[in-house]
Amino acid sequence: MSTVAAIATPCAASGIGIIRISGEDALLIADRVFSPFSSGTKLCDMKGYSAAYGRVFSEGKPLDEAVALVFRAPKSYTGEDVVELSCHGSPFVLSQVLRAVLSAGAQPAPAGEFTKRAYLNGKLDLARAEAVMNIIGSQGEDARCAALNALDGALGKKTQAVRSVIVSAAANMSAWVDYPDEEIPELDRSTLAEAFSSCENELRTLLSGFDAGQAVLSGVDTVIAGRPNAGKSTLMNLLAGRELSIVTPFAGTTRDIVEQSVRVGNILLRLADTAGLRSTEDEVEKIGVGRAFERVGRAGLVLAVFDSAEPLNADDMRLAQLCAGKKAVAVINKTDLPPRADFEYIKAHFKYVAEISAFEDSGIDTLENAIEAVLGTENFDTSGALLTTERQRMCCEKAADCLNEAVDALSSGMTLDAVNVSCDGAIAALLELTGESVSETVVNEVFAQFCVGK
Ligand code: GDP
């Protein structure tokens, strides 16, 4: 494999910026651009886990002072020889150093190339490689804990345990089917079915925690919707803790969508305050309202705001219906005023309801609890195995479905051969989940989502 290089730190002025070089010729290439101050030392002659202080050059011209860290295969992140040049963190300096390294023989590393090599060299399974991106993107304590736990291989351990149960049952079934003369006792169908059911349950439990895990790891696209003047902007500002949307007593001032990220408990909500949902003849407002409806349709969470001081109207009812089957919390606002809305209607349409006064900042705790409850994150266990990507979720679902088929096949008296086909499907899906048996296309897709330098 060619030797690759990339800037591994963000493109911004900072204390230190790192150029990472990995591959067979990493030390040789680094020696062409780096000269340690202690004369006579060459990176090629240095042991792994050692460092040299010196200067980086480009065609004889000094570019920067740097520390070169040497890692020797297989004891490096990628499993290959690696040199990391820690330079001063100027984006310009770093781009010049990278150019020098590329001129000295390295290839530019595509996105995720270093972690891909770590995976290909058996340093981590695919699920753990995906956790690397989760930890880079983590924006809260629970997200960090869950990502670190995933990086530690919690999911791999869990699926390995499930897989070994299926593999041993499948081996027994095959032996019984393939060697009828060997007097292998026929397996008890109900015992087999129980084992597969319990494996399926383990996988279904993982699947049921997926949405909550996504909410904690990646945050949730959240829309604040409601008719004009219900108090959407006031609520958004309250949650965001600062003035952002324009708050006015005139209906229809939030013409488009205002966005802001806020933390509610352990979850990051990417909030969008939409144009008030109402029928309108105003052309500009119409566009905003259209976008708002579309946003509600694809949001991960809807905070549907109702004005408790006004009787419900057709727009309110339309919103309630739009929220059916979605993760939504009804926010009954303005409870500081005499109630005129039909609370019972709202409660009949929403499982989670919070009565608040955005104006007086009351009821926000109830709203936060309702948000955590609807997202299933209130008792989120950061130490358990977690499916962290849609790819993993699909593999897990496929494995669970195959186990379900196996149980059906057993109870309906089908041959053990037929049961074995389902078992093979489950095993293949679990191997794909951890990346132990996966197509190159899938691997490339996974790493294409990484950043360059990781
Ligand atoms: P939006 O059109 O839904 O974004 O509504 P705004 O947030 O702009 O609020 C409309 C009006 O209602 C403003 O005058 C707010 O001050 C007022 N308002 C918002 N929340 C409350 C509340 O909880 N109680 C009272 N009394 N007024 C509120």
XYZ file of C-alpha atoms and ligand atoms in Angstrom:
482
model
C 0.000 0.000 0.000
C 1.282 3.459 -0.811
C 2.519 5.821 1.878
C -0.037 8.525 2.582
C -0.004 11.858 4.358
C -2.519 14.447 5.525
C -2.962 17.276 7.976
C -4.587 15.626 11.007
C -5.623 18.776 12.879
C -8.242 21.429 12.035
C -7.443 24.152 9.551
C -7.223 26.996 12.084
C -4.468 28.891 13.883
C -3.594 26.782 16.921
C -0.728 25.873 19.221
C 0.211 22.747 17.331
C -0.729 21.287 13.962
C 0.046 17.713 13.006
C 0.984 16.169 9.670
C 0.519 12.433 9.758
C 2.446 10.115 7.416
C 1.664 6.398 7.278
C 2.993 3.510 5.193
C 6.083 1.510 4.359
C 8.121 4.587 3.384
C 6.858 6.892 6.136
C 10.250 7.185 7.860
C 12.187 7.472 4.609
C 9.882 10.244 3.357
C 9.937 12.053 6.700
C 13.759 11.943 6.649
C 13.690 13.785 3.300
C 11.880 16.764 4.847
C 12.885 16.655 8.503
C 16.306 17.120 10.040
C 16.772 16.592 13.794
C 18.865 19.188 15.666
C 21.025 16.428 17.153
C 23.171 15.929 14.079
C 23.562 12.519 12.590
C 20.197 11.229 13.851
C 17.862 9.846 11.230
C 14.222 8.968 11.811
C 14.864 5.733 9.912
C 17.276 4.669 12.652
C 14.980 5.559 15.528
C 12.947 3.092 17.550
C 9.164 3.188 17.709
C 7.615 5.497 20.312
C 10.514 7.923 20.145
C 10.651 11.611 19.271
C 13.126 14.001 17.682
C 13.153 17.780 17.757
C 14.306 19.463 14.564
C 13.431 21.427 11.486
C 11.210 20.778 8.479
C 12.614 21.770 5.080
C 11.303 22.197 1.583
C 13.976 22.039 -1.126
C 16.619 23.157 1.365
C 14.490 26.027 2.690
C 13.506 25.763 6.400
C 9.708 25.813 6.878
C 9.204 25.369 10.620
C 10.541 23.800 13.778
C 8.816 20.555 14.639
C 8.806 17.427 16.764
C 8.773 14.173 14.820
C 7.143 11.232 16.569
C 8.082 7.813 15.264
C 5.797 4.782 15.485
C 6.920 1.447 14.132
C 4.596 -1.142 12.594
C 2.550 -2.786 13.953
C 2.499 -0.586 17.053
C 0.860 2.489 15.567
C -2.671 3.722 14.958
C -2.719 2.341 11.414
C -0.569 -0.713 12.125
C 2.000 0.652 9.640
C 5.129 2.761 10.139
C 3.901 6.227 11.067
C 5.577 9.589 11.532
C 3.704 12.513 13.004
C 5.255 15.913 12.496
C 3.999 18.284 15.190
C 4.534 21.730 13.728
C 3.254 25.150 14.771
C -0.456 25.272 14.077
C -0.594 27.744 11.229
C -2.781 26.543 8.359
C -0.274 28.086 5.916
C 2.761 26.427 7.522
C 0.926 23.101 7.632
C -0.055 23.304 3.978
C 3.596 24.010 3.069
C 4.856 21.098 5.190
C 2.249 18.786 3.654
C 3.306 19.919 0.184
C 6.945 19.123 1.063
C 5.951 15.669 2.347
C 3.961 14.953 -0.826
C 6.883 16.130 -3.010
C 9.090 13.757 -1.018
C 7.008 10.796 -2.174
C 3.806 10.485 -0.119
C 0.314 10.346 -1.612
C -2.469 12.580 -0.240
C -4.586 10.510 2.173
C -8.292 10.360 1.283
C -10.934 10.864 4.018
C -10.696 8.243 6.755
C -7.642 6.586 5.190
C -5.715 6.222 8.469
C -8.609 4.549 10.285
C -9.353 2.442 7.202
C -5.788 1.140 7.294
C -6.139 0.481 11.030
C -9.236 -1.590 10.223
C -7.607 -3.407 7.290
C -4.603 -4.194 9.498
C -6.875 -5.699 12.152
C -6.344 -2.920 14.699
C -10.078 -2.422 15.198
C -13.307 -3.859 13.864
C -15.619 -1.835 11.632
C -18.006 -0.940 14.467
C -15.088 0.397 16.509
C -13.798 2.328 13.493
C -17.223 3.948 13.201
C -17.011 4.852 16.896
C -13.914 6.925 16.096
C -16.156 9.332 14.178
C -18.642 9.334 17.048
C -15.981 10.360 19.513
C -14.695 13.076 17.201
C -18.245 14.394 16.844
C -19.263 13.985 20.495
C -20.690 17.149 21.988
C -21.608 16.164 25.503
C -20.631 13.937 28.384
C -23.050 11.114 27.567
C -22.092 11.195 23.882
C -18.416 11.028 24.813
C -18.962 8.114 27.260
C -21.113 6.175 24.793
C -18.638 6.738 21.934
C -15.678 5.713 24.088
C -17.537 2.611 25.135
C -18.236 1.825 21.472
C -14.563 2.421 20.678
C -13.759 -0.057 23.401
C -15.653 -2.667 21.365
C -18.792 -3.118 23.511
C -20.923 -3.843 20.450
C -18.403 -6.315 19.019
C -18.344 -8.209 22.319
C -22.120 -8.337 22.471
C -22.600 -9.533 18.895
C -19.732 -12.002 19.257
C -21.539 -13.602 22.216
C -24.777 -13.873 20.215
C -22.926 -15.189 17.199
C -21.157 -17.940 19.097
C -24.517 -19.294 20.326
C -25.821 -19.400 16.740
C -22.582 -20.860 15.356
C -22.517 -23.714 17.855
C -26.203 -24.535 17.259
C -25.672 -24.388 13.494
C -22.616 -26.639 13.769
C -24.619 -29.201 15.721
C -27.457 -29.102 13.210
C -25.062 -29.495 10.283
C -23.329 -32.420 11.980
C -26.637 -34.133 12.585
C -27.825 -33.533 9.006
C -24.526 -34.325 7.259
C -23.463 -37.380 9.259
C -26.614 -39.389 9.829
C -24.544 -42.536 10.538
C -22.505 -40.982 13.329
C -25.223 -41.378 15.958
C -25.216 -37.715 16.836
C -28.317 -37.227 18.989
C -31.022 -35.191 17.224
C -31.277 -31.737 18.655
C -34.316 -30.886 20.640
C -36.252 -28.413 18.504
C -37.713 -26.479 21.411
C -34.272 -26.017 23.020
C -32.930 -24.723 19.726
C -35.901 -22.403 19.285
C -35.381 -21.044 22.820
C -31.705 -20.344 22.140
C -32.507 -18.525 18.884
C -35.336 -16.563 20.506
C -33.089 -15.395 23.282
C -30.455 -14.322 20.715
C -33.148 -12.504 18.765
C -34.275 -10.732 21.951
C -30.736 -9.549 22.633
C -30.575 -8.071 19.129
C -34.056 -6.518 19.394
C -32.969 -4.828 22.646
C -30.003 -3.347 20.795
C -32.336 -2.188 18.017
C -34.760 -0.589 20.455
C -31.949 1.568 21.862
C -30.859 2.812 18.433
C -32.943 6.002 18.253
C -32.029 7.045 21.785
C -28.359 6.358 21.015
C -28.560 8.479 17.868
C -30.179 11.285 19.856
C -27.363 11.216 22.412
C -24.528 10.743 19.908
C -25.601 12.967 17.055
C -28.357 15.192 18.398
C -31.873 15.533 17.033
C -33.295 17.742 14.285
C -36.049 19.485 16.169
C -38.750 21.748 14.860
C -40.697 24.227 16.935
C -44.025 24.479 15.162
C -47.319 26.153 15.866
C -49.622 28.866 14.698
C -48.387 32.480 14.645
C -48.114 34.072 18.095
C -48.261 30.776 19.981
C -44.870 31.653 21.492
C -42.464 29.619 19.323
C -39.763 32.282 19.141
C -40.066 33.028 22.851
C -39.652 29.322 23.593
C -36.702 29.030 21.240
C -35.011 31.997 22.886
C -35.701 30.570 26.285
C -34.155 27.238 25.333
C -31.266 28.877 23.546
C -30.742 31.276 26.422
C -30.388 34.271 24.176
C -32.318 36.502 21.825
C -32.231 34.963 18.389
C -35.625 34.889 16.711
C -37.486 38.162 16.499
C -40.202 38.202 19.162
C -43.106 40.524 18.365
C -46.814 40.599 19.214
C -47.766 40.596 15.476
C -48.776 37.349 13.857
C -46.489 36.079 11.095
C -43.155 37.799 11.843
C -40.996 34.670 11.748
C -41.127 34.403 7.984
C -38.569 31.666 7.590
C -36.591 29.223 9.653
C -34.165 30.232 12.417
C -31.771 27.578 13.687
C -29.873 27.047 16.893
C -28.415 24.096 18.812
C -29.333 23.723 22.459
C -28.605 21.078 25.035
C -31.582 19.549 26.824
C -30.461 17.075 29.488
C -28.022 14.779 27.716
C -29.230 15.546 24.186
C -28.282 18.151 21.651
C -31.353 19.549 19.916
C -30.798 21.259 16.586
C -33.730 23.614 16.887
C -35.506 25.270 14.028
C -38.085 27.924 14.811
C -40.417 27.873 11.848
C -42.771 30.341 10.311
C -46.143 30.155 12.017
C -48.296 27.414 10.537
C -51.396 29.084 9.161
C -53.277 29.465 5.946
C -52.131 32.711 4.329
C -52.432 34.697 1.114
C -49.113 36.510 1.623
C -46.764 35.045 -1.035
C -43.549 35.349 0.999
C -45.181 33.984 4.105
C -46.673 31.137 2.050
C -43.154 29.944 1.174
C -42.142 30.045 4.832
C -45.270 28.165 5.902
C -44.680 25.559 3.182
C -41.126 25.027 4.405
C -42.337 24.786 7.971
C -44.783 21.997 7.097
C -42.088 20.181 5.188
C -39.720 20.574 8.161
C -42.300 19.128 10.554
C -42.643 16.144 8.229
C -38.980 15.190 8.401
C -38.028 16.391 11.895
C -36.697 13.912 14.440
C -38.675 15.746 17.117
C -41.522 18.255 16.934
C -42.262 20.706 19.707
C -45.848 21.603 18.810
C -46.670 24.889 20.514
C -50.281 25.783 21.357
C -51.547 29.057 22.792
C -53.491 28.085 25.918
C -55.093 31.523 26.073
C -56.854 31.136 22.707
C -59.431 28.568 21.596
C -57.887 25.960 19.293
C -58.393 26.720 15.601
C -58.153 24.692 12.395
C -54.383 25.321 12.123
C -53.822 23.938 15.634
C -55.842 20.841 14.781
C -53.965 20.377 11.539
C -50.688 20.512 13.465
C -51.944 17.951 15.997
C -52.845 15.620 13.147
C -49.523 16.219 11.415
C -47.756 15.078 14.572
C -49.578 11.740 14.726
C -47.038 8.924 14.693
C -44.122 11.327 15.055
C -41.882 11.945 18.025
C -43.619 15.033 19.318
C -44.299 16.961 22.501
C -47.305 19.260 22.784
C -46.208 22.468 24.443
C -49.205 24.255 25.916
C -47.851 27.763 26.299
C -49.011 30.934 28.058
C -50.326 29.141 31.130
C -49.858 32.430 33.001
C -52.994 33.644 31.182
C -56.595 32.436 31.738
C -57.058 29.149 29.816
C -59.287 29.166 26.732
C -57.832 26.284 24.683
C -59.232 22.762 24.787
C -56.467 21.009 26.765
C -58.290 17.677 26.518
C -58.176 17.759 22.718
C -54.411 18.311 22.841
C -53.893 15.593 25.441
C -55.910 13.171 23.342
C -53.580 13.745 20.389
C -50.203 13.774 22.147
C -48.711 11.235 24.501
C -46.313 13.834 25.873
C -47.615 17.222 26.944
C -45.883 20.037 28.805
C -47.762 23.037 30.186
C -45.460 26.023 30.259
C -45.229 29.762 30.309
C -42.333 30.676 28.053
C -42.858 34.257 29.124
C -42.442 33.516 32.819
C -39.939 30.711 32.281
C -42.081 28.165 34.110
C -42.710 24.502 33.248
C -39.426 24.123 31.351
C -38.369 21.197 33.579
C -41.569 19.378 32.599
C -40.817 20.110 28.951
C -37.268 18.779 29.289
C -38.541 15.607 30.966
C -41.113 15.139 28.213
C -38.407 15.567 25.544
C -36.197 12.968 27.213
C -39.160 10.609 27.574
C -40.272 10.886 23.938
C -36.702 10.333 22.729
C -36.194 7.452 25.172
C -33.019 8.991 26.556
C -34.059 9.479 30.187
C -32.446 6.233 31.368
C -29.814 6.055 28.680
C -27.031 3.658 29.642
C -23.734 4.939 28.248
C -21.940 1.766 29.298
C -24.052 -0.712 27.306
C -23.502 -1.972 23.760
C -24.876 0.523 21.263
C -25.596 0.491 17.540
C -24.060 3.757 16.414
C -24.740 3.864 12.673
C -27.588 3.102 10.295
C -25.341 0.477 8.665
C -24.970 -1.349 11.987
C -28.713 -1.048 12.633
C -29.543 -2.653 9.299
C -27.132 -5.559 9.886
C -28.549 -6.105 13.361
C -32.122 -6.041 12.073
C -31.267 -8.528 9.344
C -29.684 -10.884 11.877
C -32.720 -10.596 14.184
C -35.106 -11.285 11.273
C -33.092 -14.347 10.245
C -33.258 -15.684 13.805
C -36.989 -15.101 13.784
C -37.215 -17.133 10.564
C -35.154 -19.894 12.179
C -37.567 -20.060 15.129
C -40.546 -20.153 12.728
C -38.885 -22.881 10.680
C -38.304 -24.945 13.813
C -41.850 -24.583 15.113
C -43.445 -25.298 11.743
C -41.518 -28.567 11.444
C -39.292 -27.582 8.528
C -36.069 -29.497 7.965
C -32.942 -28.611 9.923
C -31.344 -27.732 6.576
C -33.894 -24.953 6.172
C -33.258 -23.771 9.730
C -29.546 -23.716 8.968
C -30.059 -21.393 5.999
C -31.619 -18.822 8.350
C -28.799 -19.316 10.867
C -26.236 -18.701 8.122
C -28.064 -15.494 7.232
C -27.920 -14.329 10.853
C -24.223 -15.161 11.161
C -23.411 -13.374 7.881
C -25.288 -10.258 9.019
C -23.433 -10.192 12.347
C -20.073 -10.655 10.592
C -20.965 -7.763 8.329
C -21.887 -5.654 11.352
C -18.399 -5.959 12.845
C -16.783 -5.834 9.404
C -15.266 -9.310 9.734
C -16.908 -10.224 6.456
C -17.935 -7.236 4.448
C -17.704 -6.067 0.864
C -15.117 -3.523 -0.214
C -17.909 -1.172 -1.295
C -19.329 -1.094 2.217
C -15.875 -0.477 3.711
C -15.269 2.373 1.280
C -18.667 3.859 2.074
C -17.977 3.774 5.808
C -14.635 5.533 5.523
C -15.818 8.071 2.964
C -17.835 9.605 5.809
C -14.689 10.301 7.824
C -12.681 13.488 7.818
C -9.327 13.757 6.069
C -6.449 13.074 8.446
C -8.339 10.533 10.573
P -44.442 33.012 17.587
O -45.112 33.793 16.503
O -45.100 31.716 17.816
O -42.964 32.873 17.391
O -44.690 33.843 18.932
P -43.722 34.808 19.735
O -42.694 34.027 20.486
O -43.268 35.897 18.808
O -44.725 35.368 20.810
C -45.885 36.069 20.443
C -46.327 36.941 21.600
O -46.721 36.132 22.697
C -45.206 37.846 22.125
O -45.783 39.075 22.510
C -44.721 37.111 23.355
O -44.167 37.975 24.308
C -46.005 36.491 23.858
N -45.749 35.277 24.648
C -44.954 34.232 24.326
N -44.995 33.324 25.311
C -45.814 33.784 26.262
C -46.280 33.295 27.538
O -45.889 32.224 28.007
N -47.169 34.064 28.216
C -47.606 35.261 27.740
N -48.473 35.925 28.489
N -47.199 35.756 26.570
C -46.314 35.033 25.831
